[in-house]
mmCIF file of N, CA and C in Angstrom:
data_model
loop_
_atom_site.group_PDB
_atom_site.id
_atom_site.type_symbol
_atom_site.label_atom_id
_atom_site.label_comp_id
_atom_site.label_asym_id
_atom_site.label_seq_id
_atom_site.Cartn_x
_atom_site.Cartn_y
_atom_site.Cartn_z
ATOM 1 N N GLU M 1 1.075 11.091 -7.259
ATOM 2 C CA GLU M 1 1.090 11.963 -6.109
ATOM 3 C C GLU M 1 0.399 11.301 -4.918
ATOM 4 N N LEU M 2 -0.720 10.620 -5.158
ATOM 5 C CA LEU M 2 -1.415 9.930 -4.076
ATOM 6 C C LEU M 2 -0.512 8.875 -3.446
ATOM 7 N N SER M 3 0.192 8.143 -4.270
ATOM 8 C CA SER M 3 1.101 7.119 -3.772
ATOM 9 C C SER M 3 2.161 7.725 -2.853
ATOM 10 N N ASP M 4 2.699 8.856 -3.251
ATOM 11 C CA ASP M 4 3.721 9.532 -2.449
ATOM 12 C C ASP M 4 3.156 9.971 -1.105
ATOM 13 N N VAL M 5 1.958 10.541 -1.102
ATOM 14 C CA VAL M 5 1.327 11.006 0.142
ATOM 15 C C VAL M 5 1.054 9.818 1.064
ATOM 16 N N LEU M 6 0.538 8.731 0.513
ATOM 17 C CA LEU M 6 0.265 7.553 1.327
ATOM 18 C C LEU M 6 1.546 6.972 1.919
ATOM 19 N N CYS M 7 2.603 6.945 1.131
ATOM 20 C CA CYS M 7 3.878 6.419 1.637
ATOM 21 C C CYS M 7 4.436 7.299 2.752
ATOM 22 N N ARG M 8 4.342 8.608 2.596
ATOM 23 C CA ARG M 8 4.832 9.503 3.652
ATOM 24 C C ARG M 8 4.016 9.336 4.929
ATOM 25 N N ALA M 9 2.703 9.217 4.793
ATOM 26 C CA ALA M 9 1.856 9.027 5.977
ATOM 27 C C ALA M 9 2.159 7.689 6.647
ATOM 28 N N ALA M 10 2.327 6.653 5.852
ATOM 29 C CA ALA M 10 2.638 5.334 6.404
ATOM 30 C C ALA M 10 3.998 5.335 7.094
ATOM 31 N N ASP M 11 4.984 5.991 6.498
ATOM 32 C CA ASP M 11 6.312 6.056 7.110
ATOM 33 C C ASP M 11 6.279 6.775 8.450
ATOM 34 N N LEU M 12 5.533 7.888 8.528
ATOM 35 C CA LEU M 12 5.429 8.629 9.778
ATOM 36 C C LEU M 12 4.718 7.793 10.843
ATOM 37 N N ALA M 13 3.611 7.152 10.460
ATOM 38 C CA ALA M 13 2.881 6.312 11.413
ATOM 39 C C ALA M 13 3.756 5.160 11.903
ATOM 40 N N GLU M 14 4.514 4.568 11.011
ATOM 41 C CA GLU M 14 5.409 3.461 11.386
ATOM 42 C C GLU M 14 6.495 3.942 12.346
ATOM 43 N N CYS M 15 7.026 5.115 12.097
ATOM 44 C CA CYS M 15 8.033 5.690 12.987
ATOM 45 C C CYS M 15 7.451 5.896 14.386
ATOM 46 N N ILE M 16 6.271 6.463 14.462
ATOM 47 C CA ILE M 16 5.612 6.675 15.757
ATOM 48 C C ILE M 16 5.333 5.336 16.429
ATOM 49 N N ARG M 17 4.872 4.380 15.658
ATOM 50 C CA ARG M 17 4.551 3.048 16.193
ATOM 51 C C ARG M 17 5.766 2.396 16.825
ATOM 52 N N LEU M 18 6.910 2.575 16.203
ATOM 53 C CA LEU M 18 8.123 1.913 16.682
ATOM 54 C C LEU M 18 8.865 2.692 17.767
ATOM 55 N N LEU M 19 8.726 4.013 17.796
ATOM 56 C CA LEU M 19 9.603 4.809 18.645
ATOM 57 C C LEU M 19 8.927 5.587 19.771
ATOM 58 N N HIS M 20 7.630 5.790 19.683
ATOM 59 C CA HIS M 20 6.996 6.657 20.683
ATOM 60 C C HIS M 20 6.931 5.957 22.042
ATOM 61 N N PRO M 21 7.235 6.685 23.110
ATOM 62 C CA PRO M 21 7.244 6.061 24.438
ATOM 63 C C PRO M 21 5.847 5.831 25.038
ATOM 64 N N GLN M 22 4.815 6.534 24.549
ATOM 65 C CA GLN M 22 3.479 6.390 25.117
ATOM 66 C C GLN M 22 2.665 5.354 24.345
ATOM 67 N N GLN M 23 2.131 4.393 25.067
ATOM 68 C CA GLN M 23 1.433 3.272 24.454
ATOM 69 C C GLN M 23 0.208 3.692 23.651
ATOM 70 N N ASP M 24 -0.523 4.719 24.105
ATOM 71 C CA ASP M 24 -1.708 5.125 23.348
ATOM 72 C C ASP M 24 -1.330 5.671 21.973
ATOM 73 N N TYR M 25 -0.192 6.366 21.868
ATOM 74 C CA TYR M 25 0.289 6.830 20.567
ATOM 75 C C TYR M 25 0.671 5.638 19.691
ATOM 76 N N VAL M 26 1.321 4.676 20.298
ATOM 77 C CA VAL M 26 1.736 3.470 19.567
ATOM 78 C C VAL M 26 0.515 2.742 19.012
ATOM 79 N N GLU M 27 -0.525 2.611 19.828
ATOM 80 C CA GLU M 27 -1.729 1.907 19.388
ATOM 81 C C GLU M 27 -2.442 2.651 18.263
ATOM 82 N N HIS M 28 -2.522 3.970 18.365
ATOM 83 C CA HIS M 28 -3.149 4.753 17.298
ATOM 84 C C HIS M 28 -2.318 4.677 16.009
ATOM 85 N N ALA M 29 -1.028 4.727 16.145
ATOM 86 C CA ALA M 29 -0.156 4.616 14.970
ATOM 87 C C ALA M 29 -0.295 3.242 14.333
ATOM 88 N N GLN M 30 -0.449 2.202 15.152
ATOM 89 C CA GLN M 30 -0.652 0.847 14.645
ATOM 90 C C GLN M 30 -1.919 0.769 13.801
ATOM 91 N N ARG M 31 -3.000 1.355 14.313
ATOM 92 C CA ARG M 31 -4.256 1.359 13.561
ATOM 93 C C ARG M 31 -4.100 2.133 12.252
ATOM 94 N N CYS M 32 -3.393 3.242 12.325
ATOM 95 C CA CYS M 32 -3.160 4.055 11.125
ATOM 96 C C CYS M 32 -2.376 3.253 10.087
ATOM 97 N N CYS M 33 -1.309 2.582 10.527
ATOM 98 C CA CYS M 33 -0.508 1.756 9.607
ATOM 99 C C CYS M 33 -1.375 0.688 8.942
ATOM 100 N N SER M 34 -2.205 0.045 9.734
ATOM 101 C CA SER M 34 -3.067 -1.013 9.203
ATOM 102 C C SER M 34 -4.070 -0.456 8.197
ATOM 103 N N GLN M 35 -4.681 0.685 8.514
ATOM 104 C CA GLN M 35 -5.671 1.268 7.611
ATOM 105 C C GLN M 35 -5.032 1.732 6.307
ATOM 106 N N ILE M 36 -3.860 2.344 6.394
ATOM 107 C CA ILE M 36 -3.173 2.777 5.168
ATOM 108 C C ILE M 36 -2.784 1.565 4.336
ATOM 109 N N GLY M 37 -2.261 0.534 4.988
ATOM 110 C CA GLY M 37 -1.883 -0.681 4.270
ATOM 111 C C GLY M 37 -3.057 -1.316 3.553
ATOM 112 N N LEU M 38 -4.196 -1.380 4.230
ATOM 113 C CA LEU M 38 -5.397 -1.942 3.612
ATOM 114 C C LEU M 38 -5.852 -1.083 2.437
ATOM 115 N N TYR M 39 -5.824 0.223 2.610
ATOM 116 C CA TYR M 39 -6.239 1.125 1.539
ATOM 117 C C TYR M 39 -5.341 0.970 0.308
ATOM 118 N N VAL M 40 -4.039 0.878 0.533
ATOM 119 C CA VAL M 40 -3.100 0.690 -0.579
ATOM 120 C C VAL M 40 -3.381 -0.634 -1.294
ATOM 121 N N GLU M 41 -3.650 -1.682 -0.529
ATOM 122 C CA GLU M 41 -3.972 -2.973 -1.147
ATOM 123 C C GLU M 41 -5.252 -2.880 -1.979
ATOM 124 N N GLN M 42 -6.240 -2.147 -1.474
ATOM 125 C CA GLN M 42 -7.473 -1.981 -2.232
ATOM 126 C C GLN M 42 -7.222 -1.202 -3.521
ATOM 127 N N LEU M 43 -6.394 -0.177 -3.444
ATOM 128 C CA LEU M 43 -6.055 0.583 -4.654
ATOM 129 C C LEU M 43 -5.300 -0.284 -5.652
ATOM 130 N N ASN M 44 -4.399 -1.117 -5.144
ATOM 131 C CA ASN M 44 -3.570 -1.947 -6.016
ATOM 132 C C ASN M 44 -4.338 -3.090 -6.672
ATOM 133 N N THR M 45 -5.580 -3.294 -6.267
ATOM 134 C CA THR M 45 -6.407 -4.326 -6.902
ATOM 135 C C THR M 45 -7.649 -3.725 -7.550
ATOM 136 N N HIS M 46 -7.626 -2.436 -7.790
ATOM 137 C CA HIS M 46 -8.771 -1.725 -8.394
ATOM 138 C C HIS M 46 -8.633 -1.768 -9.919
ATOM 139 N N LYS M 47 -9.565 -2.451 -10.572
ATOM 140 C CA LYS M 47 -9.501 -2.637 -12.035
ATOM 141 C C LYS M 47 -9.525 -1.305 -12.795
ATOM 142 N N GLY M 48 -10.367 -0.363 -12.366
ATOM 143 C CA GLY M 48 -10.459 0.919 -13.061
ATOM 144 C C GLY M 48 -9.156 1.689 -13.036
ATOM 145 N N LEU M 49 -8.493 1.705 -11.886
ATOM 146 C CA LEU M 49 -7.187 2.374 -11.797
ATOM 147 C C LEU M 49 -6.150 1.673 -12.668
ATOM 148 N N HIS M 50 -6.203 0.351 -12.665
ATOM 149 C CA HIS M 50 -5.268 -0.423 -13.486
ATOM 150 C C HIS M 50 -5.451 -0.109 -14.970
ATOM 151 N N GLU M 51 -6.695 -0.068 -15.407
ATOM 152 C CA GLU M 51 -6.965 0.221 -16.817
ATOM 153 C C GLU M 51 -6.520 1.637 -17.188
ATOM 154 N N ALA M 52 -6.753 2.591 -16.303
ATOM 155 C CA ALA M 52 -6.315 3.969 -16.562
ATOM 156 C C ALA M 52 -4.789 4.029 -16.655
ATOM 157 N N LEU M 53 -4.106 3.308 -15.789
ATOM 158 C CA LEU M 53 -2.644 3.300 -15.824
ATOM 159 C C LEU M 53 -2.126 2.644 -17.107
ATOM 160 N N GLN M 54 -2.807 1.611 -17.570
ATOM 161 C CA GLN M 54 -2.419 0.984 -18.839
ATOM 162 C C GLN M 54 -2.498 1.983 -19.985
ATOM 163 N N LYS M 55 -3.544 2.806 -19.977
ATOM 164 C CA LYS M 55 -3.691 3.822 -21.031
ATOM 165 C C LYS M 55 -2.553 4.841 -20.946
ATOM 166 N N VAL M 56 -2.213 5.246 -19.727
ATOM 167 C CA VAL M 56 -1.116 6.198 -19.548
ATOM 168 C C VAL M 56 0.181 5.599 -20.083
ATOM 169 N N LEU M 57 0.444 4.362 -19.740
ATOM 170 C CA LEU M 57 1.683 3.719 -20.205
ATOM 171 C C LEU M 57 1.697 3.524 -21.714
ATOM 172 N N GLY M 58 0.522 3.468 -22.336
ATOM 173 C CA GLY M 58 0.436 3.329 -23.789
ATOM 174 C C GLY M 58 0.694 4.626 -24.530
ATOM 175 N N SER M 59 0.735 5.726 -23.820
ATOM 176 C CA SER M 59 0.971 7.025 -24.438
ATOM 177 C C SER M 59 2.436 7.174 -24.833
ATOM 178 N N GLU M 60 2.655 7.775 -25.976
ATOM 179 C CA GLU M 60 4.025 7.993 -26.450
ATOM 180 C C GLU M 60 4.592 9.319 -25.966
ATOM 181 N N ASN M 61 3.787 10.153 -25.342
ATOM 182 C CA ASN M 61 4.207 11.499 -24.959
ATOM 183 C C ASN M 61 4.617 11.617 -23.497
ATOM 184 N N LEU M 62 5.021 10.523 -22.885
ATOM 185 C CA LEU M 62 5.401 10.559 -21.471
ATOM 186 C C LEU M 62 6.876 10.902 -21.307
ATOM 187 N N GLU M 63 7.150 11.730 -20.311
ATOM 188 C CA GLU M 63 8.545 11.970 -19.946
ATOM 189 C C GLU M 63 9.082 10.712 -19.271
ATOM 190 N N GLU M 64 10.383 10.552 -19.293
ATOM 191 C CA GLU M 64 10.997 9.320 -18.795
ATOM 192 C C GLU M 64 10.694 9.072 -17.321
ATOM 193 N N ASP M 65 10.762 10.100 -16.483
ATOM 194 C CA ASP M 65 10.495 9.882 -15.058
ATOM 195 C C ASP M 65 9.027 9.524 -14.815
ATOM 196 N N THR M 66 8.126 10.081 -15.600
ATOM 197 C CA THR M 66 6.707 9.733 -15.484
ATOM 198 C C THR M 66 6.485 8.292 -15.907
ATOM 199 N N ARG M 67 7.137 7.886 -16.993
ATOM 200 C CA ARG M 67 7.018 6.493 -17.463
ATOM 201 C C ARG M 67 7.578 5.525 -16.417
ATOM 202 N N ARG M 68 8.690 5.877 -15.810
ATOM 203 C CA ARG M 68 9.314 5.024 -14.797
ATOM 204 C C ARG M 68 8.396 4.882 -13.573
ATOM 205 N N ASN M 69 7.808 5.988 -13.134
ATOM 206 C CA ASN M 69 6.881 5.933 -11.991
ATOM 207 C C ASN M 69 5.636 5.112 -12.336
ATOM 208 N N ALA M 70 5.116 5.305 -13.524
ATOM 209 C CA ALA M 70 3.931 4.551 -13.950
ATOM 210 C C ALA M 70 4.254 3.055 -14.029
ATOM 211 N N ALA M 71 5.438 2.724 -14.520
ATOM 212 C CA ALA M 71 5.842 1.313 -14.597
ATOM 213 C C ALA M 71 5.977 0.716 -13.191
ATOM 214 N N SER M 72 6.469 1.504 -12.262
ATOM 215 C CA SER M 72 6.577 1.033 -10.883
ATOM 216 C C SER M 72 5.199 0.768 -10.283
ATOM 217 N N LEU M 73 4.261 1.675 -10.536
ATOM 218 C CA LEU M 73 2.895 1.469 -10.061
ATOM 219 C C LEU M 73 2.261 0.241 -10.720
ATOM 220 N N MET M 74 2.546 0.039 -12.014
ATOM 221 C CA MET M 74 2.017 -1.132 -12.711
ATOM 222 C C MET M 74 2.543 -2.418 -12.069
ATOM 223 N N HIS M 75 3.805 -2.393 -11.678
ATOM 224 C CA HIS M 75 4.390 -3.551 -10.993
ATOM 225 C C HIS M 75 3.636 -3.833 -9.688
ATOM 226 N N ASP M 76 3.290 -2.771 -8.954
ATOM 227 C CA ASP M 76 2.519 -2.933 -7.721
ATOM 228 C C ASP M 76 1.173 -3.594 -8.002
ATOM 229 N N PHE M 77 0.511 -3.194 -9.079
ATOM 230 C CA PHE M 77 -0.755 -3.822 -9.461
ATOM 231 C C PHE M 77 -0.543 -5.310 -9.736
ATOM 232 N N GLU M 78 0.499 -5.622 -10.464
ATOM 233 C CA GLU M 78 0.737 -7.008 -10.862
ATOM 234 C C GLU M 78 1.037 -7.903 -9.668
ATOM 235 N N ILE M 79 1.869 -7.426 -8.739
ATOM 236 C CA ILE M 79 2.193 -8.282 -7.587
ATOM 237 C C ILE M 79 1.039 -8.358 -6.594
ATOM 238 N N SER M 80 0.078 -7.446 -6.719
ATOM 239 C CA SER M 80 -1.108 -7.490 -5.860
ATOM 240 C C SER M 80 -2.213 -8.356 -6.454
ATOM 241 N N GLY M 81 -1.976 -8.934 -7.627
ATOM 242 C CA GLY M 81 -2.926 -9.882 -8.197
ATOM 243 C C GLY M 81 -4.007 -9.267 -9.054
ATOM 244 N N ILE M 82 -3.721 -8.157 -9.720
ATOM 245 C CA ILE M 82 -4.730 -7.494 -10.548
ATOM 246 C C ILE M 82 -5.273 -8.419 -11.634
ATOM 247 N N HIS M 83 -4.494 -9.393 -12.028
ATOM 248 C CA HIS M 83 -4.887 -10.317 -13.093
ATOM 249 C C HIS M 83 -5.860 -11.399 -12.599
ATOM 250 N N LEU M 84 -6.078 -11.479 -11.290
ATOM 251 C CA LEU M 84 -6.930 -12.515 -10.713
ATOM 252 C C LEU M 84 -8.410 -12.131 -10.816
ATOM 253 N N SER M 85 -9.256 -13.104 -10.571
ATOM 254 C CA SER M 85 -10.702 -12.829 -10.540
ATOM 255 C C SER M 85 -11.013 -11.932 -9.345
ATOM 256 N N SER M 86 -12.185 -11.341 -9.351
ATOM 257 C CA SER M 86 -12.591 -10.432 -8.286
ATOM 258 C C SER M 86 -12.508 -11.098 -6.910
ATOM 259 N N GLY M 87 -13.021 -12.303 -6.802
ATOM 260 C CA GLY M 87 -12.980 -13.030 -5.533
ATOM 261 C C GLY M 87 -11.568 -13.317 -5.072
ATOM 262 N N ASP M 88 -10.717 -13.714 -6.012
ATOM 263 C CA ASP M 88 -9.323 -13.995 -5.666
ATOM 264 C C ASP M 88 -8.585 -12.715 -5.270
ATOM 265 N N ARG M 89 -8.896 -11.594 -5.934
ATOM 266 C CA ARG M 89 -8.273 -10.311 -5.550
ATOM 267 C C ARG M 89 -8.674 -9.932 -4.131
ATOM 268 N N GLU M 90 -9.944 -10.127 -3.794
ATOM 269 C CA GLU M 90 -10.397 -9.838 -2.430
ATOM 270 C C GLU M 90 -9.664 -10.718 -1.420
ATOM 271 N N ARG M 91 -9.442 -11.961 -1.783
ATOM 272 C CA ARG M 91 -8.709 -12.891 -0.898
ATOM 273 C C ARG M 91 -7.266 -12.427 -0.728
ATOM 274 N N VAL M 92 -6.639 -11.964 -1.800
ATOM 275 C CA VAL M 92 -5.272 -11.447 -1.721
ATOM 276 C C VAL M 92 -5.216 -10.253 -0.777
ATOM 277 N N VAL M 93 -6.181 -9.345 -0.887
ATOM 278 C CA VAL M 93 -6.231 -8.178 0.007
ATOM 279 C C VAL M 93 -6.348 -8.643 1.454
ATOM 280 N N ALA M 94 -7.231 -9.598 1.720
ATOM 281 C CA ALA M 94 -7.426 -10.098 3.088
ATOM 282 C C ALA M 94 -6.155 -10.765 3.610
ATOM 283 N N LEU M 95 -5.510 -11.560 2.769
ATOM 284 C CA LEU M 95 -4.262 -12.219 3.187
ATOM 285 C C LEU M 95 -3.154 -11.210 3.459
ATOM 286 N N ASN M 96 -3.039 -10.203 2.602
ATOM 287 C CA ASN M 96 -2.009 -9.190 2.817
ATOM 288 C C ASN M 96 -2.276 -8.386 4.083
ATOM 289 N N GLU M 97 -3.548 -8.126 4.375
ATOM 290 C CA GLU M 97 -3.893 -7.438 5.619
ATOM 291 C C GLU M 97 -3.497 -8.296 6.819
ATOM 292 N N HIS M 98 -3.745 -9.591 6.739
ATOM 293 C CA HIS M 98 -3.383 -10.503 7.831
ATOM 294 C C HIS M 98 -1.861 -10.565 8.005
ATOM 295 N N ILE M 99 -1.151 -10.636 6.912
ATOM 296 C CA ILE M 99 0.317 -10.657 6.970
ATOM 297 C C ILE M 99 0.841 -9.376 7.612
ATOM 298 N N LEU M 100 0.287 -8.239 7.220
ATOM 299 C CA LEU M 100 0.698 -6.958 7.795
ATOM 300 C C LEU M 100 0.441 -6.934 9.298
ATOM 301 N N SER M 101 -0.705 -7.422 9.711
ATOM 302 C CA SER M 101 -1.056 -7.466 11.127
ATOM 303 C C SER M 101 -0.080 -8.357 11.903
ATOM 304 N N LEU M 102 0.236 -9.511 11.343
ATOM 305 C CA LEU M 102 1.181 -10.414 12.002
ATOM 306 C C LEU M 102 2.580 -9.816 12.082
ATOM 307 N N SER M 103 3.005 -9.138 11.022
ATOM 308 C CA SER M 103 4.354 -8.551 11.043
ATOM 309 C C SER M 103 4.434 -7.408 12.050
ATOM 310 N N HIS M 104 3.366 -6.618 12.176
ATOM 311 C CA HIS M 104 3.352 -5.556 13.188
ATOM 312 C C HIS M 104 3.389 -6.154 14.593
ATOM 313 N N ALA M 105 2.625 -7.230 14.810
ATOM 314 C CA ALA M 105 2.621 -7.879 16.123
ATOM 315 C C ALA M 105 4.001 -8.450 16.437
ATOM 316 N N PHE M 106 4.646 -9.034 15.448
ATOM 317 C CA PHE M 106 5.979 -9.600 15.652
ATOM 318 C C PHE M 106 6.977 -8.513 16.067
ATOM 319 N N VAL M 107 6.992 -7.422 15.311
ATOM 320 C CA VAL M 107 7.924 -6.336 15.610
ATOM 321 C C VAL M 107 7.625 -5.741 16.989
ATOM 322 N N SER M 108 6.365 -5.573 17.315
ATOM 323 C CA SER M 108 5.984 -5.008 18.608
ATOM 324 C C SER M 108 6.446 -5.904 19.759
ATOM 325 N N ASN M 109 6.440 -7.203 19.555
ATOM 326 C CA ASN M 109 6.821 -8.126 20.610
ATOM 327 C C ASN M 109 8.318 -8.404 20.670
ATOM 328 N N CYS M 110 9.066 -7.811 19.771
ATOM 329 C CA CYS M 110 10.534 -7.980 19.783
ATOM 330 C C CYS M 110 11.186 -7.123 20.866
ATOM 331 N N ASN M 111 10.455 -6.131 21.369
ATOM 332 C CA ASN M 111 11.035 -5.231 22.376
ATOM 333 C C ASN M 111 11.115 -5.910 23.676
#
């Protein structure tokens, strides 16, 4: 549920960032997009959440849609470097934040 809420908030902020005619709205939406992106990256590299999700996936009593969603979240953990050392995970978060910032700047300058 948290993932869904974060995605909806990020989608709305991105829409405002790309389409709103007033620059102050665009700038606030940009900050919102960046903060949500950073928060998601931090969640995707959180060992405790990863371990809890592993336990959920190990359960035999999951409905198929719940198992599919959990597997999708597990994939997010894996591509975010959950298997790396703490220092390397922090570096991945920082790099992903930088990439997000550069991609937002690129899109903003395409207009």
